[in-house]
C-alpha atoms as a printed R data frame, in Angstrom:
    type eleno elety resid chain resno       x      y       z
1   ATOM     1    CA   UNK     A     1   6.951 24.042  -2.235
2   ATOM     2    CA   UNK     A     2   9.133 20.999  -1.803
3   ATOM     3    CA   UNK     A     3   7.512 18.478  -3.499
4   ATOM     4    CA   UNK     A     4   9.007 15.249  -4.292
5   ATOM     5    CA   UNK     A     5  10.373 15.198  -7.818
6   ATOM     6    CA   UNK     A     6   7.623 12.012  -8.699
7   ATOM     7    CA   UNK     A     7   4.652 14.421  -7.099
8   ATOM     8    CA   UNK     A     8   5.892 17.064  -9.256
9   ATOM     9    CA   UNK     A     9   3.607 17.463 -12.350
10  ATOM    10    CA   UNK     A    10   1.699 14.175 -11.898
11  ATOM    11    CA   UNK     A    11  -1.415 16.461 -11.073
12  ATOM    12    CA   UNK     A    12  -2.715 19.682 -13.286
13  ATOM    13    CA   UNK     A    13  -3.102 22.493 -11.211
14  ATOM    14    CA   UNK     A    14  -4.917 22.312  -8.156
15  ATOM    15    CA   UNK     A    15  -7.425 24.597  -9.505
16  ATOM    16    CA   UNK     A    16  -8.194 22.478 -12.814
17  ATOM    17    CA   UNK     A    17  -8.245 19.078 -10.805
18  ATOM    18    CA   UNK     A    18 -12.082 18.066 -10.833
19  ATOM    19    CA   UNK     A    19 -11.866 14.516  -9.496
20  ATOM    20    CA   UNK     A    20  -9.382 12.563  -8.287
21  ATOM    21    CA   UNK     A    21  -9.257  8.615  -7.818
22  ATOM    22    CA   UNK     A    22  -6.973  6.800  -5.116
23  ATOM    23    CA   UNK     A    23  -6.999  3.360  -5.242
24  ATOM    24    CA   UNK     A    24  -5.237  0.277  -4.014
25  ATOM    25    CA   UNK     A    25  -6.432 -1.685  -7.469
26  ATOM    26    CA   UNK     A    26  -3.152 -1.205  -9.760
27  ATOM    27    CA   UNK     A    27  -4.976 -2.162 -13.086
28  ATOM    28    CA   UNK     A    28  -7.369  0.804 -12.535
29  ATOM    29    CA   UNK     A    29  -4.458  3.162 -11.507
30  ATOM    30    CA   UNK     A    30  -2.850  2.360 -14.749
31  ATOM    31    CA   UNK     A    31  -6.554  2.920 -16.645
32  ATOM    32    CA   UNK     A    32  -6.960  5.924 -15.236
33  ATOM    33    CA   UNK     A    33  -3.667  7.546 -16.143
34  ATOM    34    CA   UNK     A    34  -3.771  6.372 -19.702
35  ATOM    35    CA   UNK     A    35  -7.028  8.144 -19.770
36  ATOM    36    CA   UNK     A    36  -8.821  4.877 -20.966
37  ATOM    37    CA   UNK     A    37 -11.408  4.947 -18.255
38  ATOM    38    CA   UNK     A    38 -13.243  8.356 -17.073
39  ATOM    39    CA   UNK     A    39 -10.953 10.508 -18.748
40  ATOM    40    CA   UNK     A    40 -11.750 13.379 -17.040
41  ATOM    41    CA   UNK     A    41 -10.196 11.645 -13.583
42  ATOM    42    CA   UNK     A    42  -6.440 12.206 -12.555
43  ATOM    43    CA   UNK     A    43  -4.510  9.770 -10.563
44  ATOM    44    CA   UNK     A    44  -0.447  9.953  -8.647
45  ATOM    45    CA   UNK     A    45   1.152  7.888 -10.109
46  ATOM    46    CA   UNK     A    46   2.895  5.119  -8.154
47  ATOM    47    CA   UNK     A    47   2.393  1.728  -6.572
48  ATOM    48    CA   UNK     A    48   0.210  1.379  -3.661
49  ATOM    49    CA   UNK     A    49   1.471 -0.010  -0.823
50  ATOM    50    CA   UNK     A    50  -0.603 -1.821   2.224
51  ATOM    51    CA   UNK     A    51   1.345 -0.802   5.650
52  ATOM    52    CA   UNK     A    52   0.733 -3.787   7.248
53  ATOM    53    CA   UNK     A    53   2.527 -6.015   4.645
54  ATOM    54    CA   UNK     A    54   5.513 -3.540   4.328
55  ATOM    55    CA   UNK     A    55   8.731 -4.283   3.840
56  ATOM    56    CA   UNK     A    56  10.920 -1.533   4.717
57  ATOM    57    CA   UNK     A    57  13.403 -1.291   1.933
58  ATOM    58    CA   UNK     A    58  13.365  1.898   0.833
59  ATOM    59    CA   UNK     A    59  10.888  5.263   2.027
60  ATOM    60    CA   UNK     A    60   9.532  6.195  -1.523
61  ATOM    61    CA   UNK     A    61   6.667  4.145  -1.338
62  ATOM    62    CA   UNK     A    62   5.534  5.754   1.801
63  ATOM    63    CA   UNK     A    63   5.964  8.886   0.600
64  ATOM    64    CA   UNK     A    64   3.467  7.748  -2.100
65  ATOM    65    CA   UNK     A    65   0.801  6.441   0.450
66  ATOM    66    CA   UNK     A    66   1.054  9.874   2.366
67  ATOM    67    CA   UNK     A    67   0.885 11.611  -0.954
68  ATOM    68    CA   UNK     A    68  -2.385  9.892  -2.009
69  ATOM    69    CA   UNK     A    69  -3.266 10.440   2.014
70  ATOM    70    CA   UNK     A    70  -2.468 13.813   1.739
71  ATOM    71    CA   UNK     A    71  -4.550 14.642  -1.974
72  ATOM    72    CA   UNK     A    72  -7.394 12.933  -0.105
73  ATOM    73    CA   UNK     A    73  -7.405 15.143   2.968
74  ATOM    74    CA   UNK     A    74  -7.735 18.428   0.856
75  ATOM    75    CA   UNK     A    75 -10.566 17.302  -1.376
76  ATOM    76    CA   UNK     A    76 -13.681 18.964  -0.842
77  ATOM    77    CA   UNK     A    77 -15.434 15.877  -0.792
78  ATOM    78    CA   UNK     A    78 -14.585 12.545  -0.182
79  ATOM    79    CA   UNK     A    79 -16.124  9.441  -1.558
80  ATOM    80    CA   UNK     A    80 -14.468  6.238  -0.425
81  ATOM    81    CA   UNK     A    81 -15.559  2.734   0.605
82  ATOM    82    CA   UNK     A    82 -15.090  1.913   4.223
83  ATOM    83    CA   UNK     A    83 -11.368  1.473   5.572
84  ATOM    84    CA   UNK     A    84  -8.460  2.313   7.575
85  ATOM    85    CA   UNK     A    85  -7.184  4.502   4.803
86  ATOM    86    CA   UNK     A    86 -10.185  6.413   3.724
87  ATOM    87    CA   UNK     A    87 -10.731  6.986   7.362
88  ATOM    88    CA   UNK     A    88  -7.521  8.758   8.161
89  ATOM    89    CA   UNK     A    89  -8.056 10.809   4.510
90  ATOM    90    CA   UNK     A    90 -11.459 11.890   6.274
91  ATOM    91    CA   UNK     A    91  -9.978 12.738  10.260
92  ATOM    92    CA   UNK     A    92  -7.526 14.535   8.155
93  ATOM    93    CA   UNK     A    93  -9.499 16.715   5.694
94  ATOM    94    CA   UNK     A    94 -12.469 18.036   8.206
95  ATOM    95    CA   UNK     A    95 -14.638 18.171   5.444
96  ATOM    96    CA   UNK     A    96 -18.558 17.977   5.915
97  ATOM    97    CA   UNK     A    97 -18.722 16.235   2.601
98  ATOM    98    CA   UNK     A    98 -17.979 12.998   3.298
99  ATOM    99    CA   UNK     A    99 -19.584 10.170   1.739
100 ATOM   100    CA   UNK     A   100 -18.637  6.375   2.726
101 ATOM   101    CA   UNK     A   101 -20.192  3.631   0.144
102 ATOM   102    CA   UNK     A   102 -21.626  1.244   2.110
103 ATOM   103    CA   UNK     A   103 -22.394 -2.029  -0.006
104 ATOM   104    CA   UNK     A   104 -18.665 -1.487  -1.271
105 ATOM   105    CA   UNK     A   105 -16.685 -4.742  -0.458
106 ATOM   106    CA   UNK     A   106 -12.593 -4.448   0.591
């Protein structure tokens, strides 16, 4: 497939891929692709960006937000605290298993 050349091999296989974490928290990103916390989660690697406080210098960064978007609409389940984001990952993936954290604060 075309895949960008960052997307490509920053995930084993689909197949071997138990659980994956998205997050907006950099420090945890970083944690979890060190393998220093949960080492049996993956993560893309990247640097989240927040569309509303985008500056538009350059489309990579995007293309990582979709990416994450897009590895969050074909999970099989989706865990997620309440927002904008995790709400498009859900519309997106049609997936019955859907489970939204509700004491979780943004």
């Amino acid at each position: 497939p075309n895949q960008p050349p960052w997307l490509i091999g920053s995930l084993p296989p689909a197949s071997t891929v138990k659980e994956v974490l998205v997050t907006d928290n950099i420090e945890v990103r970083k944690l979890v692709a060190e393998k220093r916390f949960m080492p049996e989660l993956s993560t893309v690697p990247g640097t989240p960006v927040h569309w509303e406080r985008y500056e538009a210098r350059s489309l990579a960064p995007l293309l990582e937000v979709m990416a994450d978007l897009t590895i969050l609409a074909r999970a099989t389940c989706l865990v997620h605290s309440h927002s904008g984001f995790s709400r498009i990952a859900y519309l997106w993936s049609g997936t019955p298993c859907n489970h939204e954290l509700q004491d979780c604060k943004q």
